Coordinates of C-alpha atoms in Angstrom, one line a residue:
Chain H
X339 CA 13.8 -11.8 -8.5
X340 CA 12.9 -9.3 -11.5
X341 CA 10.0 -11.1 -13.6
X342 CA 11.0 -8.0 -16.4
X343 CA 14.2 -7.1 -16.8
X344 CA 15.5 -4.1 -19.1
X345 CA 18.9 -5.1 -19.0
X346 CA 20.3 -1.7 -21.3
X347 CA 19.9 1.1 -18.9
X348 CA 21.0 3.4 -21.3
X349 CA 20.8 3.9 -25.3
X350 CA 21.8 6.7 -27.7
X351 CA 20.7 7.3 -31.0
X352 CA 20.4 9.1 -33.8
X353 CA 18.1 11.7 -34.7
X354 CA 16.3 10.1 -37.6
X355 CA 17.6 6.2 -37.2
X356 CA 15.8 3.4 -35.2
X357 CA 15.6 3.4 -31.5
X358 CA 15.3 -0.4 -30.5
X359 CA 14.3 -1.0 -26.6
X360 CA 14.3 -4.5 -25.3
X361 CA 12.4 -5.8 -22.6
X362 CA 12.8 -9.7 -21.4
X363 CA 10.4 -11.8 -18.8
X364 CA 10.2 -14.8 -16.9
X365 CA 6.5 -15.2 -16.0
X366 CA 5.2 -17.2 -18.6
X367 CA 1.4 -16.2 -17.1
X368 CA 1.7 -12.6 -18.8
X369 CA 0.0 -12.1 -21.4
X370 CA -0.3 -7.9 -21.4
X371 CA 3.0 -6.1 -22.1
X372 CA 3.1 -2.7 -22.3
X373 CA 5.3 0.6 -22.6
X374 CA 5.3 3.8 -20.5
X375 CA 7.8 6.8 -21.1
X376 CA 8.3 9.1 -18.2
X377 CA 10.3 12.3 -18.4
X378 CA 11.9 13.7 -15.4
X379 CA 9.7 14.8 -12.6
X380 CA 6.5 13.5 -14.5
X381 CA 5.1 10.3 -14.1
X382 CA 5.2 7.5 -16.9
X383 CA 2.9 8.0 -19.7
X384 CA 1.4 5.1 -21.3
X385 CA 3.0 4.6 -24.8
X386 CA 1.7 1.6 -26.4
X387 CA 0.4 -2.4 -25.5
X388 CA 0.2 -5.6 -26.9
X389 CA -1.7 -8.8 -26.0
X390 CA -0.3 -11.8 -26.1
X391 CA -2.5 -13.0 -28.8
X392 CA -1.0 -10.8 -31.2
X393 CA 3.2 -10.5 -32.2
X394 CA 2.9 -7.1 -33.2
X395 CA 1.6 -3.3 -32.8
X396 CA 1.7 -0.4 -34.3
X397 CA 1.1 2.9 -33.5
X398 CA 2.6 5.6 -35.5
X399 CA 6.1 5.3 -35.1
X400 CA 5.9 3.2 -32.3
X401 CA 5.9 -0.2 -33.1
X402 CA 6.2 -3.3 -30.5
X403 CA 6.8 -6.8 -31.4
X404 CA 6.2 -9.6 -29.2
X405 CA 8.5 -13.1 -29.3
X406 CA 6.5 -15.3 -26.9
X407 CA 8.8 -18.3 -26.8
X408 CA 11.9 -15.9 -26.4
X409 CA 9.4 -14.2 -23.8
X410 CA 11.0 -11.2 -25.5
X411 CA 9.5 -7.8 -26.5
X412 CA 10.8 -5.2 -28.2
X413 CA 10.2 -1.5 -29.0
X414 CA 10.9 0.5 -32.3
X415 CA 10.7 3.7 -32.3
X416 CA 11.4 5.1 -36.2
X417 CA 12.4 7.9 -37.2
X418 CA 13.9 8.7 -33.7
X419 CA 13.3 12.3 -32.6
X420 CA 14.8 14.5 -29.9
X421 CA 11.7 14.7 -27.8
X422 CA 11.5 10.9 -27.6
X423 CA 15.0 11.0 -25.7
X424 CA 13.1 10.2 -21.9
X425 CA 13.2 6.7 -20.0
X426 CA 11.4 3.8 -21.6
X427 CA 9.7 1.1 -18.8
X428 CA 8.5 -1.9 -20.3
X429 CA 5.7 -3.4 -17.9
X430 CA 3.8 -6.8 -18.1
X431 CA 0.4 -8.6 -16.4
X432 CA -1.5 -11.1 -16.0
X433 CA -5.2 -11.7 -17.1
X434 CA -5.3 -9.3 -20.1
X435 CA -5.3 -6.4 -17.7
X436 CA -3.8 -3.2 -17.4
X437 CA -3.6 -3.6 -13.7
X438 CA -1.0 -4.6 -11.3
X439 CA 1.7 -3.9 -13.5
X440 CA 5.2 -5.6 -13.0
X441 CA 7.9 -3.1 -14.4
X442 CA 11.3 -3.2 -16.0
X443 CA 13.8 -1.2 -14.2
X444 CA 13.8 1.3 -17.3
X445 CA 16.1 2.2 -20.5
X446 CA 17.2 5.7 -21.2
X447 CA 16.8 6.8 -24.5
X448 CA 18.9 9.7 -25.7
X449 CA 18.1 10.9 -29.4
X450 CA 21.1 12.6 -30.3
X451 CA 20.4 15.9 -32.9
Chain E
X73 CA -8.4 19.3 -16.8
X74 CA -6.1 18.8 -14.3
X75 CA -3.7 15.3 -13.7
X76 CA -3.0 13.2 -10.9
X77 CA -1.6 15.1 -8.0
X78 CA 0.4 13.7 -5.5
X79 CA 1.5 15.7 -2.3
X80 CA 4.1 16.0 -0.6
X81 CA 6.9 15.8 -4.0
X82 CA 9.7 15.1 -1.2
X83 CA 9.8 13.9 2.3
X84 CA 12.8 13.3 4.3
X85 CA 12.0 10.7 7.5
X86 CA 13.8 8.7 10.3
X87 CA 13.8 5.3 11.0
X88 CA 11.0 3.9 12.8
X89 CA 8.9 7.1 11.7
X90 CA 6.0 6.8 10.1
X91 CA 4.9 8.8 6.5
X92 CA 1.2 9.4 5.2
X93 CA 1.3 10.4 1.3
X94 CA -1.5 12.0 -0.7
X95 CA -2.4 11.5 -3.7
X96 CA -5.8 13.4 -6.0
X97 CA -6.8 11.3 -9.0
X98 CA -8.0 13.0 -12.0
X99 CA -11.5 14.3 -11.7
X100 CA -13.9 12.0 -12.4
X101 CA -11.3 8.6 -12.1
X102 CA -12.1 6.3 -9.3
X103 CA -9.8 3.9 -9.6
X104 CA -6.6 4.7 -7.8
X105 CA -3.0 2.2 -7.9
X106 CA 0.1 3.1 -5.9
X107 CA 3.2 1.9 -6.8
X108 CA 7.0 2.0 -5.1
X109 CA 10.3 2.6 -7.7
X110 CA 14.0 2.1 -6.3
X111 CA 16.8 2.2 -8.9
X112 CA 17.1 -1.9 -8.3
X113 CA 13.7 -3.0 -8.4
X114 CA 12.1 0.0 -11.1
X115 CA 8.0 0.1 -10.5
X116 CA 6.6 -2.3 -8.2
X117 CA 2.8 -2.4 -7.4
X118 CA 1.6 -1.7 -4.4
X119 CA -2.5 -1.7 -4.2
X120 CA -5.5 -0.7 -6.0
X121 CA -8.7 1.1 -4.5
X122 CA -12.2 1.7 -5.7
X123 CA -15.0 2.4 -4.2
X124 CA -13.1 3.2 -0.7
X125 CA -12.5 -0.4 -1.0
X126 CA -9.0 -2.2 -1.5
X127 CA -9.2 -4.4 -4.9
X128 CA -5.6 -5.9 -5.0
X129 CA -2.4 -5.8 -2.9
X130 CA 1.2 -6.5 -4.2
X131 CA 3.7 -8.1 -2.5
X132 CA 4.3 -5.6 0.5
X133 CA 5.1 -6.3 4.1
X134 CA 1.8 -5.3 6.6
X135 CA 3.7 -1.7 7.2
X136 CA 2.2 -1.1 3.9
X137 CA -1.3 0.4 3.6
X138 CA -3.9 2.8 2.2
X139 CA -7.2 3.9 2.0
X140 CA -9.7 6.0 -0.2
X141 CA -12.0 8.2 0.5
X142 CA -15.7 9.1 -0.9
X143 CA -14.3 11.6 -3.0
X144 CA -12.0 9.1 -4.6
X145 CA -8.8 10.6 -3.0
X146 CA -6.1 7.8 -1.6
X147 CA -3.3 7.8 1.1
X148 CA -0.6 5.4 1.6
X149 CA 0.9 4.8 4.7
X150 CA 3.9 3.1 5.9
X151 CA 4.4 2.7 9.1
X152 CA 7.9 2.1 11.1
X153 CA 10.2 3.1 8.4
X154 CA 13.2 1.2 7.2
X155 CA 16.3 2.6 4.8
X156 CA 14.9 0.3 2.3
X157 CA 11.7 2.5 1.9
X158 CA 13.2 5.2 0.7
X159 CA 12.4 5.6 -2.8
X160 CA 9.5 7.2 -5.2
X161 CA 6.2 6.4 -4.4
X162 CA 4.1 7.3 -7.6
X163 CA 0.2 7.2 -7.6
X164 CA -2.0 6.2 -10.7
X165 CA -5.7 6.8 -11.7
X166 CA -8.4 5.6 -14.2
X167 CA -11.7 5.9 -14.8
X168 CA -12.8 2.6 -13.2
X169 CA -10.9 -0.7 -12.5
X170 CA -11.0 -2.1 -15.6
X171 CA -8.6 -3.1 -17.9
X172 CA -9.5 -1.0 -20.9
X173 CA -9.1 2.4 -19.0
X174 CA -6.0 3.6 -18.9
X175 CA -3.8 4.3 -15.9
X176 CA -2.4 8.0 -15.7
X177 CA 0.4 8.6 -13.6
X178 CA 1.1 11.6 -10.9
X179 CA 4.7 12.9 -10.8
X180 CA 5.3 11.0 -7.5
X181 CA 6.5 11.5 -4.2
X182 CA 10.2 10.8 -3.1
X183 CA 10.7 9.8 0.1
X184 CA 14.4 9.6 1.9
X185 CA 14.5 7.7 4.9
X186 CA 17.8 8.3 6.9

């Protein structure tokens, strides 16, 4: 059973507007959630994190927010650009770390120009 | 400075065969993770290594396994292959085994068992 679930494979946006990827888990014992964006033939690059002791993060114009009794997260990516249009994985862990990831089966983002 | 590299990119194998992949961690990283993605299940972890030794080990069936070497490069093996294995095996490196180092990813290595 998938303890993160992406359940949009696929979003299109608008160069300029707000890309909004959602991410969902079940393991209440996560308390590390991050974001990895992988283009084709690379391997994901880590985007941005958040621990659970915290509901939001920003990072330029990446922003994730973190609803812990929803056990929802949620990416924003604003203004949207054409280079962000790659596949989005939203991954979780236990302990704080950034080890032994669990990952989302992935969201492709399209930025539209 | 050169990333992860993970050889071979693409490997077709028969049932019950068994596959070795390769994978080169950034220089100076000694922390190496391997992890399996199939379109149903996206990325699941496999194992860490550090220091030649094994630190963690996901939920995997025994045909599953790795090693590292001195030099901080890491194999995976799985032996007698099913369908279900075909998929891409990506390979991950940080500077140590520690949280607040971050994990950089090779491009992977698809495998197609027929």
């Amino acid at each position: 059973d998938q303890q993160v679930k992406q359940n949009s494979p696929s979003l299109s946006v608008q160069e300029g507007r707000i890309s909004i990827l959602n991410c969902d888990y079940t393991n209440s014992m996560f308390d590390y959630f991050l974001w990895y964006k992988k283009y084709p033939a690379e391997g994901p690059t880590f985007l941005i994190s958040i621990s659970s002791i915290k509901d939001k993060n920003e990072d330029g114009r990446f922003t994730v927010f973190l609803n812990k009794s929803a056990k929802h997260l949620s990416l924003h990516i604003v203004p949207s650009q054409p280079g962000d249009s790659a596949v989005y994985f939203c991954a979780a862990s236990v302990g704080g770390s950034a080890r032994q990831l669990t990952f989302g089966s992935g969201t492709q983002l399209t930025v539209l120009p | 400075k050169a990333g992860v590299t993970q050889t071979p990119r693409y490997l077709i194998k028969t049932r019950g065969q068994q596959v070795t992949l390769s994978c080169s961690p950034i220089s100076g990283h000694r922390s190496v993770s391997w992890y399996q993605q199939t379109p149903g299940q996206g990325l699941q972890f496999l194992f860490e290594y550090f220091s030649e030794t094994q630190r963690n080990k996901g939920n995997f069936p025994g045909r599953f396994s790795g090693r590292q070497f001195s030099n901080s490069r890491s194999e995976m093996n799985v032996s007698t292959l099913e369908l279900g294995d075909s998929a891409l095996y990506l390979c991950a490196s940080s500077l140590l085994p520690d949280s607040t180092y971050e994990q950089y990813f090779g491009p992977g290595t698809r495998l197609t068992v027929t």
